[in-house]
mmCIF file of C-alpha atoms and ligand atoms in Angstrom:
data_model
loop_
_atom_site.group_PDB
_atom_site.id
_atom_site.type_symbol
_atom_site.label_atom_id
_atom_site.label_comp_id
_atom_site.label_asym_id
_atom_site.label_seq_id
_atom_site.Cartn_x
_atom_site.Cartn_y
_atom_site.Cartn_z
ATOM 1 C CA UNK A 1 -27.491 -2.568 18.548
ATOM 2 C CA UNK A 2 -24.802 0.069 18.026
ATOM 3 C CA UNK A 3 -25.151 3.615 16.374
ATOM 4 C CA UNK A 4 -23.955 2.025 13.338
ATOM 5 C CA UNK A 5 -24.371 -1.509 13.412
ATOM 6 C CA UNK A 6 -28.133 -2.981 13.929
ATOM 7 C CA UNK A 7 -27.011 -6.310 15.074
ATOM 8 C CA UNK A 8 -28.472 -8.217 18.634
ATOM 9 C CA UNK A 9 -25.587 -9.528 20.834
ATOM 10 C CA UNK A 10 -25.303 -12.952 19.697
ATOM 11 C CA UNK A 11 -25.620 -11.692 15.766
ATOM 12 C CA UNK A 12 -22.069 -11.562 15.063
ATOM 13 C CA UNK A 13 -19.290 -14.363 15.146
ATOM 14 C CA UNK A 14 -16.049 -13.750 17.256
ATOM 15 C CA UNK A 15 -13.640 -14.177 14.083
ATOM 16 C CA UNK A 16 -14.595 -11.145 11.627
ATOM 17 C CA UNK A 17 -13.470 -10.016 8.066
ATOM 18 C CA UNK A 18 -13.426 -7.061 7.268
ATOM 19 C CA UNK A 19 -13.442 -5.416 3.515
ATOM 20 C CA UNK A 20 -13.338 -2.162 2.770
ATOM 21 C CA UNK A 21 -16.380 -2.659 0.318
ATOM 22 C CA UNK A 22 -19.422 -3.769 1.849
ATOM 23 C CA UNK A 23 -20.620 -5.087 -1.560
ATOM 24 C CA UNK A 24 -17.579 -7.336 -1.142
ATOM 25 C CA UNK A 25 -18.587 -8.383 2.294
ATOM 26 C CA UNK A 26 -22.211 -9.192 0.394
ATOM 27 C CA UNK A 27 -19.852 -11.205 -1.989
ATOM 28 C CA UNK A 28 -18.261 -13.675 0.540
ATOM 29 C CA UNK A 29 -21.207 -13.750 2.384
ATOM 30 C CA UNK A 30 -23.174 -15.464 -1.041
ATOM 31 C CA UNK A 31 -19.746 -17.232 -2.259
ATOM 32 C CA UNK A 32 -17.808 -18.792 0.611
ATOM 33 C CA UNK A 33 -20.564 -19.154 3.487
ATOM 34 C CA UNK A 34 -23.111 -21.450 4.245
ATOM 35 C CA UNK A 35 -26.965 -19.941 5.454
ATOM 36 C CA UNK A 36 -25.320 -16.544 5.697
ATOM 37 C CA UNK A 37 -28.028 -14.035 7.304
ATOM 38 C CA UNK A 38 -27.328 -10.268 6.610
ATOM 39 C CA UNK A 39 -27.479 -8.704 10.218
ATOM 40 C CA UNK A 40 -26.276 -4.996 9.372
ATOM 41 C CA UNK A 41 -27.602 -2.662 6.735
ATOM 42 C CA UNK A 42 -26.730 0.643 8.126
ATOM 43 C CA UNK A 43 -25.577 3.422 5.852
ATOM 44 C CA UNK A 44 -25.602 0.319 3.314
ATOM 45 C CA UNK A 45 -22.544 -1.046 5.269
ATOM 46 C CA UNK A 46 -23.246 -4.580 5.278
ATOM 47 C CA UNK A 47 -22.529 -7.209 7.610
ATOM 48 C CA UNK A 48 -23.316 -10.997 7.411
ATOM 49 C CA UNK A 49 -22.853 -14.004 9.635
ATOM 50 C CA UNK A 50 -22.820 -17.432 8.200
ATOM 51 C CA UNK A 51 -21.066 -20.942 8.383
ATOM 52 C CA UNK A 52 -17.860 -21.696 6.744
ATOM 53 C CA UNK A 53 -16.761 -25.177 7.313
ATOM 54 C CA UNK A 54 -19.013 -25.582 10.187
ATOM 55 C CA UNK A 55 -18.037 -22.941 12.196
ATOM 56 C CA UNK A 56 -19.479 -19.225 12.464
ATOM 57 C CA UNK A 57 -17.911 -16.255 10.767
ATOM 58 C CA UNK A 58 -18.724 -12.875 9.853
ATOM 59 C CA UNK A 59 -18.077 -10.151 7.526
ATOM 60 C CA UNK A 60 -18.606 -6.812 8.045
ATOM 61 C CA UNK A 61 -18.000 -3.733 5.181
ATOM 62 C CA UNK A 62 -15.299 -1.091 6.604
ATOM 63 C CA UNK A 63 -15.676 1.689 4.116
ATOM 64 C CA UNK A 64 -13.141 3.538 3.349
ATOM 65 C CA UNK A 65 -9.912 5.144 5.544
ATOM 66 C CA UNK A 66 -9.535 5.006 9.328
ATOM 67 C CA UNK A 67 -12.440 7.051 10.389
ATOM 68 C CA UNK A 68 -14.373 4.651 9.294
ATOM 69 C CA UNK A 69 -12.750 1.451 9.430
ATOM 70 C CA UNK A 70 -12.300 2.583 13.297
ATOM 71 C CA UNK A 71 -15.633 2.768 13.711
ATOM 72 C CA UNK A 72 -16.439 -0.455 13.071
ATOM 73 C CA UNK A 73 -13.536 -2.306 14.407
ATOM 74 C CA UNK A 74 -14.401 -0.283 17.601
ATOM 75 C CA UNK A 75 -17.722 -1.756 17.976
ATOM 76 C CA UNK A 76 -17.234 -5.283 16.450
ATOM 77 C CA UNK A 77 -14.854 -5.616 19.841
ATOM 78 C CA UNK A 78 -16.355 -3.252 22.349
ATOM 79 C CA UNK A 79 -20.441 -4.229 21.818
ATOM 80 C CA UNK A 80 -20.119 -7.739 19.784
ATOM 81 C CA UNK A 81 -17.302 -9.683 21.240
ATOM 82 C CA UNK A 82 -15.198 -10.008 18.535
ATOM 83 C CA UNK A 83 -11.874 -11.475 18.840
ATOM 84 C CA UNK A 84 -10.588 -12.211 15.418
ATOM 85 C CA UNK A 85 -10.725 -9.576 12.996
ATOM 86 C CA UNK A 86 -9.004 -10.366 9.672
ATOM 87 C CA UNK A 87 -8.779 -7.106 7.317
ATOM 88 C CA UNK A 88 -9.700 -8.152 3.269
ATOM 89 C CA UNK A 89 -8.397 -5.097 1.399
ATOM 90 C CA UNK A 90 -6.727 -4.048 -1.603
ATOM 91 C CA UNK A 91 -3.324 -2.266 -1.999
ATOM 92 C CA UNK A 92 -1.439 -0.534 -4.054
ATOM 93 C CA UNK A 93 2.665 -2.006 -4.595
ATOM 94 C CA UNK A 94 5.689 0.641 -3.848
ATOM 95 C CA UNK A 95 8.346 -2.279 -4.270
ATOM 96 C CA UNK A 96 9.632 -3.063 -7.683
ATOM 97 C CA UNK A 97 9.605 -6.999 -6.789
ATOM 98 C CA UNK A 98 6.185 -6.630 -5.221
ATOM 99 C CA UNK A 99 3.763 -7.575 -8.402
ATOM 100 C CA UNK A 100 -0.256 -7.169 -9.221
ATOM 101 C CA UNK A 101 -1.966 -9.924 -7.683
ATOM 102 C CA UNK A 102 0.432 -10.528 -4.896
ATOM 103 C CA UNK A 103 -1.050 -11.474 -1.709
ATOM 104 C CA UNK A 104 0.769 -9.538 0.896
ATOM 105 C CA UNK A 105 -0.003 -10.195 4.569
ATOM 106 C CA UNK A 106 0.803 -6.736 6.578
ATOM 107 C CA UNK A 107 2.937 -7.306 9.319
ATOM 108 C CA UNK A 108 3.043 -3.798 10.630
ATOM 109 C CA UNK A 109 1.292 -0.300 9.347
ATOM 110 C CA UNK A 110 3.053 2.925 9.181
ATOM 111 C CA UNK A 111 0.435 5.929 8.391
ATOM 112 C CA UNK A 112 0.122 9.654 8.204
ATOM 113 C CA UNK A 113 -2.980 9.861 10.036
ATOM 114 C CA UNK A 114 -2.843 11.327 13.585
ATOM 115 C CA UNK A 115 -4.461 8.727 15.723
ATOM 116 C CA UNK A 116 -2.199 7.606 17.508
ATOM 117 C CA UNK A 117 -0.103 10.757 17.437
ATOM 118 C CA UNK A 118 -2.991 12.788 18.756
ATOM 119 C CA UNK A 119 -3.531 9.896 21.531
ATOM 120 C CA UNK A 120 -0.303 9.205 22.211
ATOM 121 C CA UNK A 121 1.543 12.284 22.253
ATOM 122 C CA UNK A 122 4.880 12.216 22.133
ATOM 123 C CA UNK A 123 4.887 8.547 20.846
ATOM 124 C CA UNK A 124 5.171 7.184 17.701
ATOM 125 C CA UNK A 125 3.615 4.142 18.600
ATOM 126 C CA UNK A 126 4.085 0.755 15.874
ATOM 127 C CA UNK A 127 1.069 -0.760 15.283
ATOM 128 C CA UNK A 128 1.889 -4.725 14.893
ATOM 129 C CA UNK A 129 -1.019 -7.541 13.782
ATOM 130 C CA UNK A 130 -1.191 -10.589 15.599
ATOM 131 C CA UNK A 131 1.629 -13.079 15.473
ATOM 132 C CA UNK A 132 -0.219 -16.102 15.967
ATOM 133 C CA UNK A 133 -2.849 -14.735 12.978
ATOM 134 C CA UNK A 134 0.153 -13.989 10.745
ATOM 135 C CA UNK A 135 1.867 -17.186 11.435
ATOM 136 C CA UNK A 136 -0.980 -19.046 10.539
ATOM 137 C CA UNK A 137 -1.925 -16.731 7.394
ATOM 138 C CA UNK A 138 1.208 -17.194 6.122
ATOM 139 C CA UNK A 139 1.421 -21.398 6.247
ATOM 140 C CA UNK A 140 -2.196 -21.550 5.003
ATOM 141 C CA UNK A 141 -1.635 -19.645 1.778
ATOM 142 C CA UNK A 142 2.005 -21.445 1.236
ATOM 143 C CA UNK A 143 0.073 -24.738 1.497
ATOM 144 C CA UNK A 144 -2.398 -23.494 -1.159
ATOM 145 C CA UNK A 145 0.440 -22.680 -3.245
ATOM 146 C CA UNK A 146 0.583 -19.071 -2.748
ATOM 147 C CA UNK A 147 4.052 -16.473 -2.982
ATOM 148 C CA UNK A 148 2.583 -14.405 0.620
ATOM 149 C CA UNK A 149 4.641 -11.556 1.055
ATOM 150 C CA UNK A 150 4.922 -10.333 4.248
ATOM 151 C CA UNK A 151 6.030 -6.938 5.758
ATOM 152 C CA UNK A 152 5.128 -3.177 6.213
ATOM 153 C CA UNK A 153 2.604 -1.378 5.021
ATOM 154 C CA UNK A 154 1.735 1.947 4.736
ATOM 155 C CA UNK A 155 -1.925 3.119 5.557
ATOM 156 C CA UNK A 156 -2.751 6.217 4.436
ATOM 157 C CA UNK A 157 -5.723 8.821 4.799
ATOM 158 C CA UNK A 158 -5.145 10.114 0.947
ATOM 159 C CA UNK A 159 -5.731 7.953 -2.058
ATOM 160 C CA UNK A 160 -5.207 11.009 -4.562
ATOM 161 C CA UNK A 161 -2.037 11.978 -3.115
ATOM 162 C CA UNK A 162 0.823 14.628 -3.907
ATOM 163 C CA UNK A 163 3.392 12.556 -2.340
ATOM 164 C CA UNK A 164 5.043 9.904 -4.347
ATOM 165 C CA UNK A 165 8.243 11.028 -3.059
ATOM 166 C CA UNK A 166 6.846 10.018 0.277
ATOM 167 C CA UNK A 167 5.887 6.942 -1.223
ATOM 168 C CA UNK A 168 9.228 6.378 -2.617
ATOM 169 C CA UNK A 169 11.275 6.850 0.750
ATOM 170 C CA UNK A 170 8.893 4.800 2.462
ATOM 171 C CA UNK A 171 9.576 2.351 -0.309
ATOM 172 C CA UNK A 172 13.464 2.521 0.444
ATOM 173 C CA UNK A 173 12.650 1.527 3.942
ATOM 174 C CA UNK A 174 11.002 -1.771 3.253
ATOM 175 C CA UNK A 175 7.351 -0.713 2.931
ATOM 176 C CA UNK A 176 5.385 -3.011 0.503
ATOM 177 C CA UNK A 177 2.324 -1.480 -0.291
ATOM 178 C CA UNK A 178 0.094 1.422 0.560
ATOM 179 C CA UNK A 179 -3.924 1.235 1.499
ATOM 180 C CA UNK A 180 -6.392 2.930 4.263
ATOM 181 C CA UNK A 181 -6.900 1.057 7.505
ATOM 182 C CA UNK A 182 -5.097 -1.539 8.300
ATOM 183 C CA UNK A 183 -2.863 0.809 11.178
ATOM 184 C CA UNK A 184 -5.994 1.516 13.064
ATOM 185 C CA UNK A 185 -7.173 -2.174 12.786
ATOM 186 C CA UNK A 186 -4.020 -3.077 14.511
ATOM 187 C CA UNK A 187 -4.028 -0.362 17.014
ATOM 188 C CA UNK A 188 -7.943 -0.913 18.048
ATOM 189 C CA UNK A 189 -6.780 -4.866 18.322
ATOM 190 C CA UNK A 190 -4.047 -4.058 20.903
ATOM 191 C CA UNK A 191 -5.842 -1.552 22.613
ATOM 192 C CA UNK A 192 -8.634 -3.892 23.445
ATOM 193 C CA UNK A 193 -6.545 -7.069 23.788
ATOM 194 C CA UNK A 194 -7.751 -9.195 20.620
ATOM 195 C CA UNK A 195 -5.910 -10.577 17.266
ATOM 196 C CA UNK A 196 -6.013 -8.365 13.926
ATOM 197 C CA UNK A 197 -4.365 -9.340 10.773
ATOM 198 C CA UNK A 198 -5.076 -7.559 7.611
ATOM 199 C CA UNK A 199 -4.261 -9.703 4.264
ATOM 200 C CA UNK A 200 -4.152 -8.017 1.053
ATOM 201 C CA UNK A 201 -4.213 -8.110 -2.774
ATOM 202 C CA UNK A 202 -2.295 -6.035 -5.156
ATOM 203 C CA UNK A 203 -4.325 -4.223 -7.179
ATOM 204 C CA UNK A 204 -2.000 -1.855 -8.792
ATOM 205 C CA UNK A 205 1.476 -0.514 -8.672
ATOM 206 C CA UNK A 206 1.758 2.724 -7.945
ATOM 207 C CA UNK A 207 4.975 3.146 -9.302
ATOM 208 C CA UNK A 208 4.252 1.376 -12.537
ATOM 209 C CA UNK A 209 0.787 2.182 -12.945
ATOM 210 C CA UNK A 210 0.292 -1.067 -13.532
ATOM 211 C CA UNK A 211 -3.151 -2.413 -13.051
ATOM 212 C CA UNK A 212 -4.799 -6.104 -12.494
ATOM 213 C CA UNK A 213 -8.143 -6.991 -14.794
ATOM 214 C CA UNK A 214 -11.279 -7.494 -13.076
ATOM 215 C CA UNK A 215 -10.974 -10.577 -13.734
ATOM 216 C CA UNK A 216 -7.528 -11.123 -12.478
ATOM 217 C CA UNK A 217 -8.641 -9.098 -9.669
ATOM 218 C CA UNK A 218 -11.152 -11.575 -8.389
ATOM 219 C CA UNK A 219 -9.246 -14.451 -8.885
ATOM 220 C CA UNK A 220 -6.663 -13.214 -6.630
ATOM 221 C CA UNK A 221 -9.433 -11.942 -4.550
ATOM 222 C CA UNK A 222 -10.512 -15.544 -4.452
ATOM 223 C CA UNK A 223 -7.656 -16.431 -3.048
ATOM 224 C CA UNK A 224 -7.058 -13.740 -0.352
ATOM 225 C CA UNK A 225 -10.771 -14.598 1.411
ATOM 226 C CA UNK A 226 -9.688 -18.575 1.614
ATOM 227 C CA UNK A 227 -6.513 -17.785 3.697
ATOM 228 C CA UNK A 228 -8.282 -15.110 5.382
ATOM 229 C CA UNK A 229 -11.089 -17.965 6.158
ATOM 230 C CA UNK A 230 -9.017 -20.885 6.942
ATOM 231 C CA UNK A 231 -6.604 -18.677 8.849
ATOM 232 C CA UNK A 232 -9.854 -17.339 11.361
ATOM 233 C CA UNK A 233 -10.816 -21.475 11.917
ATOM 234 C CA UNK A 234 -10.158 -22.765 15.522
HETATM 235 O O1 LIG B 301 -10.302 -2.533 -1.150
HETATM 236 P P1 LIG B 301 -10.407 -1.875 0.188
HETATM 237 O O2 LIG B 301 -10.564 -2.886 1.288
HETATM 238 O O3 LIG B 301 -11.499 -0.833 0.271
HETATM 239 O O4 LIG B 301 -9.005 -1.149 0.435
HETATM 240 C C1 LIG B 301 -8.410 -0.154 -0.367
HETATM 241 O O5 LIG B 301 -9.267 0.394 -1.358
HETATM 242 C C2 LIG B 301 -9.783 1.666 -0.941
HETATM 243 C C3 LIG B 301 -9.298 2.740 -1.897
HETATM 244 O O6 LIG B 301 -9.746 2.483 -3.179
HETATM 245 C C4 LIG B 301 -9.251 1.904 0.474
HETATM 246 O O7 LIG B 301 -10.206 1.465 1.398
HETATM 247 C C5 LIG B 301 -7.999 1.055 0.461
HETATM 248 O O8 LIG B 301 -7.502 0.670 1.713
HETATM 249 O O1 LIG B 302 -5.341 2.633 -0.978
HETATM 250 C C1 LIG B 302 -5.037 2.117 -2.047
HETATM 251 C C2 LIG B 302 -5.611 0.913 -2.498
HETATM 252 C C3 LIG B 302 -5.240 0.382 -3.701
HETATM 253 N N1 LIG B 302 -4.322 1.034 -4.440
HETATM 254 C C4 LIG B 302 -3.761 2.188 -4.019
HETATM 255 O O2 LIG B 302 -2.932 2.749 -4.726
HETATM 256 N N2 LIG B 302 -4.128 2.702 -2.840
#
């Protein structure tokens, strides 16, 4: 048991995902796993463990931004053993050709926030998911038909922000989308020596102000969590 997670060793299953929205971790749990037991309701961020194709898996609500995603990623590896742990988020497009309902898999995260920058001074260290987990991301959703982008992403600690020209340059530079967490994800995964991938849906275009329907929104949503799950199966 952790200050925020009131889970026994043994509770939690090495491969993790992670949403931001632990009423979407409460939704995989009941939609894509098997005998799923709720082992975390602290603060109301829930956590699950259950079967998917015969083999354990968890999911574990974030919240929102790096403070608290860190949190939990933190303890998921440091007190639980986990050694998978596959972000489920939602992003916003910069990209003209990047489209609502896109599934993008993040291979890197630029961000604002001073993490690193405060713990690494003088550094402006690249946080980079796992190869082998973005590999395999990116052949599982191909096979089930999917258009996975992959690239950059920008996480940032402001949802309501002032800077779309920030946005914009970071745009000109390759950067795909913009969400919360999925920097310190991959930092806490190479500090601590396990695999992090984050996988995400475009819910919006910032530029555009385009947004996806609810409905359209769990569709693709639908989608995201079977590559995320397939992708986490030894
Ligand atoms: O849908 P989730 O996983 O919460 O992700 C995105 O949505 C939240 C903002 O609305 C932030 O957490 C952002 O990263
Ligand atoms: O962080 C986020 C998530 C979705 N859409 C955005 O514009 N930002």
């Amino acid at each position: 048991m952790t200050v925020h997670i009131g889970a026994k060793k043994g509770d939690i299953a090495e491969a993790v995902l992670l949403p931001g929205d632990p009423l979407r971790a409460k939704y995989i749990a009941e939609n894509f796993l098997e005998n799923a037991v709720c082992y975390n309701e602290v603060r109301g961020m829930l956590g699950f463990t259950g079967l998917y194709k015969g083999q354990r898996v968890s999911v574990q609500g974030t919240g929102m931004g790096i403070p608290s995603a860190g949190i939990y990623i933190h303890e998921l590896i440091n007190e639980f053993g986990a050694t998978d742990l596959v972000r489920v988020g939602t992003c916003g497009a910069i990209q003209n050709d990047v489209k609502v309902r896109d599934v993008i898999v993040a291979q890197a995260a630029c961000t604002d926030s001073a993490i690193n920058r405060n713990a690494y001074p003088g550094i402006d260290y690249a946080p980079i998911g796992s190869f082998e987990l973005i590999k395999k991301a990116y052949e599982v959703g191909t096979d089930q038909g999917l258009h996975i982008r992959v690239g950059n992403v920008f996480s940032s600690d402001v949802f309501y922000s002032d800077g779309l020209d920030t946005l914009k340059l970071l745009g000109k530079l390759g950067v795909l989308a913009v969400e919360m967490e999925t920097a310190v994800l991959y930092t806490l995964a190479a500090k601590f020596g396990v695999r992090g991938l984050s996988i995400l849906t475009v819910s919006d275009h910032v530029m555009t102000g385009e947004q996806t329907t609810s409905q359209e929104r769990q569709t693709t949503f639908n989608q995201m969590i079977e590559v995320a799950l397939d992708t986490v199966l030894k």
